[in-house]
PDB file of C-alpha atoms in Angstrom:
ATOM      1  CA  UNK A  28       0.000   0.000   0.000  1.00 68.00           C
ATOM      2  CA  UNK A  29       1.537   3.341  -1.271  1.00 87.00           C
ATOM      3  CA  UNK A  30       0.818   6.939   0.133  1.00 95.00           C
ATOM      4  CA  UNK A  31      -0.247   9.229  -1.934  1.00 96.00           C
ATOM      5  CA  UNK A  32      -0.415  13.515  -1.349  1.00 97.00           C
ATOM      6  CA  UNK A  33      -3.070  15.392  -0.927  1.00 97.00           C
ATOM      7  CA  UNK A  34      -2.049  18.903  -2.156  1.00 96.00           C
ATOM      8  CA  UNK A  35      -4.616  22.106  -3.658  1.00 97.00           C
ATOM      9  CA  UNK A  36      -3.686  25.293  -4.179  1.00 96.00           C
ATOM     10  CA  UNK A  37      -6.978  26.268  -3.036  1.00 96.00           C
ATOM     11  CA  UNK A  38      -6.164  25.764   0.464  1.00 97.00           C
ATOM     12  CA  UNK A  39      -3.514  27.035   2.363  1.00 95.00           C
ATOM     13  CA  UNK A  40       0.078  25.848   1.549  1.00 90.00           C
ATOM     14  CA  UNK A  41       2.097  23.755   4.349  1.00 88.00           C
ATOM     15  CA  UNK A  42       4.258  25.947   6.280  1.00 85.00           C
ATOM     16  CA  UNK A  43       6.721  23.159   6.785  1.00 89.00           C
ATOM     17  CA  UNK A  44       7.760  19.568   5.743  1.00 93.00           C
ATOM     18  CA  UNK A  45       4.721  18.038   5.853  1.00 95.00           C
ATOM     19  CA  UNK A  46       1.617  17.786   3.303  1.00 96.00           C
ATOM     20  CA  UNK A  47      -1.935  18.926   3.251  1.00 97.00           C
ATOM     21  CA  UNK A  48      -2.809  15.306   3.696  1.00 98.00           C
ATOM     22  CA  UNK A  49      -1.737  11.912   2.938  1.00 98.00           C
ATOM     23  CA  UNK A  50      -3.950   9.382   1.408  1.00 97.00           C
ATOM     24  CA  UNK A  51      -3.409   5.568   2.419  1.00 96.00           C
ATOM     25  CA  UNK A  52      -5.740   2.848   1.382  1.00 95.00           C
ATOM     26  CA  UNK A  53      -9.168   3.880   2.507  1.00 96.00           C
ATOM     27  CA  UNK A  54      -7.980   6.340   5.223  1.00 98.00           C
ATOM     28  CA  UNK A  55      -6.949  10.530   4.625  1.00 98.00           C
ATOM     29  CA  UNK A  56      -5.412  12.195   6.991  1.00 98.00           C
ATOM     30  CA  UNK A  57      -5.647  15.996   6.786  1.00 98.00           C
ATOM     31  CA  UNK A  58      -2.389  17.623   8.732  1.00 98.00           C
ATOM     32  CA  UNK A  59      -3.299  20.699  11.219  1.00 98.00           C
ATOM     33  CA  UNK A  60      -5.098  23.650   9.669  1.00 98.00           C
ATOM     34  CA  UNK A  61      -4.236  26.997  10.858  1.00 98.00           C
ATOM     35  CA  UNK A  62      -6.721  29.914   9.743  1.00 98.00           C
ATOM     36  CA  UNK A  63      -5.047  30.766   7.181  1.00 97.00           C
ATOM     37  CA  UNK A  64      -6.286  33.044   4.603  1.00 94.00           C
ATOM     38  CA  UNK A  65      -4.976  31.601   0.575  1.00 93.00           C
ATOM     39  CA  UNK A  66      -5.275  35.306  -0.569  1.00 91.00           C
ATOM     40  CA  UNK A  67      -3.499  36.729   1.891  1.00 92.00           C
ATOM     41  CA  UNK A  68      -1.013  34.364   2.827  1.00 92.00           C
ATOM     42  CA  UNK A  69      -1.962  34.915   6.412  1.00 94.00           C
ATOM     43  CA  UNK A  70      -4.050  34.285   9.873  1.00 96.00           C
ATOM     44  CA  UNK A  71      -7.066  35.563   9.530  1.00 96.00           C
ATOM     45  CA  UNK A  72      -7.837  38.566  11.937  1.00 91.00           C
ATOM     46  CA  UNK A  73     -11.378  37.638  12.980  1.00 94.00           C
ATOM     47  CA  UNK A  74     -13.461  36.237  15.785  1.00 98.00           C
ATOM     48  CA  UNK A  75     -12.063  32.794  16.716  1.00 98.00           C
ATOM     49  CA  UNK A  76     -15.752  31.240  14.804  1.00 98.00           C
ATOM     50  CA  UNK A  77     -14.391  33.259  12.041  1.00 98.00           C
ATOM     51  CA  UNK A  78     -11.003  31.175  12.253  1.00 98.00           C
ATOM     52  CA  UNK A  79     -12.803  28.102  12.732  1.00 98.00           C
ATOM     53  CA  UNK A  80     -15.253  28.179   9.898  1.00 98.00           C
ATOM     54  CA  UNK A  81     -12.301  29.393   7.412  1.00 98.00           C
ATOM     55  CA  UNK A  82      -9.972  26.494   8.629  1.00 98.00           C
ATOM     56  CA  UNK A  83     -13.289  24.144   7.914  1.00 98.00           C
ATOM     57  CA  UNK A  84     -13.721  25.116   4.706  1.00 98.00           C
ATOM     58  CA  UNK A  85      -9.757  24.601   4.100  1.00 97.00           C
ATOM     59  CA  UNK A  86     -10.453  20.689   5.379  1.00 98.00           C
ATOM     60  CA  UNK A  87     -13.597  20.717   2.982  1.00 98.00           C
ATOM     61  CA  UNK A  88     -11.437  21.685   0.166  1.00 98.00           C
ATOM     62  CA  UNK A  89      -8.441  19.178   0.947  1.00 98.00           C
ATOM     63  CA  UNK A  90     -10.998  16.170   2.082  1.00 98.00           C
ATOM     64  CA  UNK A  91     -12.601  16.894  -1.724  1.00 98.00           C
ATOM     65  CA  UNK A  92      -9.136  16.930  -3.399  1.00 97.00           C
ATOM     66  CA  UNK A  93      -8.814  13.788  -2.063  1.00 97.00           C
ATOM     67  CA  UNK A  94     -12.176  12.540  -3.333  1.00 96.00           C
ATOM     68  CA  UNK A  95     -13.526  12.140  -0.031  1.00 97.00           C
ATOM     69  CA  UNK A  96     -15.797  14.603   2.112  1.00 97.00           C
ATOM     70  CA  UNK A  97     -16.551  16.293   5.706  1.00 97.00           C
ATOM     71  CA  UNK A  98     -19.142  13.409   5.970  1.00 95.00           C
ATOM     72  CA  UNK A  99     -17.016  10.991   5.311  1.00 97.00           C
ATOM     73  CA  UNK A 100     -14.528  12.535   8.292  1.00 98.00           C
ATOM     74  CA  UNK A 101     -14.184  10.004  10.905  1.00 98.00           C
ATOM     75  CA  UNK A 102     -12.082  11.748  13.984  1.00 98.00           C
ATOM     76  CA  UNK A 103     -11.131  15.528  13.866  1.00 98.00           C
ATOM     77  CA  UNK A 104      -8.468  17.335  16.635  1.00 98.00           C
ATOM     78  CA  UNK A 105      -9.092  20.763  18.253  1.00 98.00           C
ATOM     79  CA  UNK A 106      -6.102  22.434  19.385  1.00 98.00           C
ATOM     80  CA  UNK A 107      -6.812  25.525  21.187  1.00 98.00           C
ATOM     81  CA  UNK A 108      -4.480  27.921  22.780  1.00 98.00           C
ATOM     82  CA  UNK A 109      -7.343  29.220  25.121  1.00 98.00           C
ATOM     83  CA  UNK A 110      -9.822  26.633  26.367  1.00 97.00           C
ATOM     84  CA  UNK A 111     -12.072  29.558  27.053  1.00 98.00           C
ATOM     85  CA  UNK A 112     -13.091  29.832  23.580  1.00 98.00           C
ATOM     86  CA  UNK A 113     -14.504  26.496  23.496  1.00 98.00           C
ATOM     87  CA  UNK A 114     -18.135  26.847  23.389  1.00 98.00           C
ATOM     88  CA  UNK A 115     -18.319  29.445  20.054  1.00 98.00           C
ATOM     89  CA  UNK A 116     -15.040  27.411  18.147  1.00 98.00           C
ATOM     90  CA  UNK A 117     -17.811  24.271  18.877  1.00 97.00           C
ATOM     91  CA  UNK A 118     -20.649  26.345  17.557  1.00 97.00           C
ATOM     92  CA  UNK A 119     -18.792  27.082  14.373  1.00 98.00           C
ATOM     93  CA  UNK A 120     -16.951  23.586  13.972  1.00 98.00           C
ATOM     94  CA  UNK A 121     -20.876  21.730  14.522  1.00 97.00           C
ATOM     95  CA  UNK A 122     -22.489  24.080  11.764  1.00 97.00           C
ATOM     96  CA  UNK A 123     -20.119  21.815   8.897  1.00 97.00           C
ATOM     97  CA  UNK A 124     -21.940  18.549  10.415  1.00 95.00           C
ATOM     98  CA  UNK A 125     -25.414  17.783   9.531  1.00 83.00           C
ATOM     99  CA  UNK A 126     -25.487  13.879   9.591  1.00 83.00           C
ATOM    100  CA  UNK A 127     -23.400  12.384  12.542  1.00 90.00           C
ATOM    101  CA  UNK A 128     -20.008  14.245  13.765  1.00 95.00           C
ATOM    102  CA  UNK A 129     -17.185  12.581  14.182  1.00 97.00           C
ATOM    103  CA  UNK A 130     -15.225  11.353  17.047  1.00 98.00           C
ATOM    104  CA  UNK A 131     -12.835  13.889  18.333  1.00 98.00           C
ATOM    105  CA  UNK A 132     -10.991  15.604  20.500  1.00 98.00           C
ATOM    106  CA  UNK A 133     -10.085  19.207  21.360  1.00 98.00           C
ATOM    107  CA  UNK A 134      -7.219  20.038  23.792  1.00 98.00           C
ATOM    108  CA  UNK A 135      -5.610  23.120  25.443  1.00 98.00           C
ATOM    109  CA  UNK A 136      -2.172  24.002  23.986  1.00 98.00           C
ATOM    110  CA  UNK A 137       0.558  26.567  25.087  1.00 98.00           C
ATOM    111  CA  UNK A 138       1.519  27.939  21.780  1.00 98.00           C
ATOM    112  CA  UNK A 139       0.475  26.824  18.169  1.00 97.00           C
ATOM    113  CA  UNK A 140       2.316  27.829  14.510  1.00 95.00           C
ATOM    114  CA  UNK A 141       2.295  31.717  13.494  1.00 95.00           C
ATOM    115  CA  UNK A 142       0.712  32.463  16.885  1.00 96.00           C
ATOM    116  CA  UNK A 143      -2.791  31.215  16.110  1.00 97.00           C
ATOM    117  CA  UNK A 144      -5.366  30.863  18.503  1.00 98.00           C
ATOM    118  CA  UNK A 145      -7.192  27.455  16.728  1.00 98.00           C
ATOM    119  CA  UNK A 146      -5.918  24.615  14.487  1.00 98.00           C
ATOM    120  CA  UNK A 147      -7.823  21.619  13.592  1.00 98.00           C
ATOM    121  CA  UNK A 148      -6.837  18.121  11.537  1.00 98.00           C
ATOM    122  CA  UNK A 149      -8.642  15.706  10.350  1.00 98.00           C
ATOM    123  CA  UNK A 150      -8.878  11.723   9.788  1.00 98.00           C
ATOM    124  CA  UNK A 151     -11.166  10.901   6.822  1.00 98.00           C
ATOM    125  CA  UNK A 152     -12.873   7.678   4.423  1.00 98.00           C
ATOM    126  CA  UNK A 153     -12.562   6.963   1.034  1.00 95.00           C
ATOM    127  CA  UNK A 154     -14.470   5.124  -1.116  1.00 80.00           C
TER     128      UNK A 154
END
């Protein structure tokens, strides 16, 4: 079973050595998203549900480059910098699933990549 990349330049760019996501026999795993704005180049400066509905739409975009779908995603990861902002990132992050969420888990971190406040990845189905 081979790997194969998962890259669009309709979402944001990797910042590092590492891919947008990485497709491996029926399983596609979407690296970190940071709110990153593709026209800009850089974090948006908006509400944190702002931040979290642009970095879902940047997994929508990757999951459908890789012929799968937000439906299809089986376990996301929260990583927030303030635990405080829990309850409106979780009203923004629910609004992207109608039929059943996935599993997941969102944690407190002390610092995340280009000083963002919210980053999110993503395990998804194929096929």
């Amino acid at each position: 079973m081979s790997n194969k990349q998962i890259a669009t330049p309709l979402a944001p760019a990797a910042i590092g050595p590492y891919s947008q996501g990485i497709s491996t026999g029926n399983l596609v795993f979407i690296s970190g998203q940071l709110p990153i704005d593709i026209a800009t180049g850089k974090l948006l400066e908006g509400s944190i549900a702002e931040q979290t509905t642009l970095i879902m739409k940047n997994i929508k975009i990757i999951a459908e480059e890789a012929e799968t779908s937000l439906d299809s995603i089986v376990k996301t990861t929260i990583f927030l910098t303030d635990l405080s902002n829990f309850q409106e990132v979780n009203a923004a992050y629910g609004a992207f699933f109608s039929n059943t969420p996935p599993a997941r888990a969102t944690v407190q971190v002390a610092a995340l990549p280009l000083g963002a406040s919210v980053e999110i990845e993503a395990i998804a189905t194929v096929g």
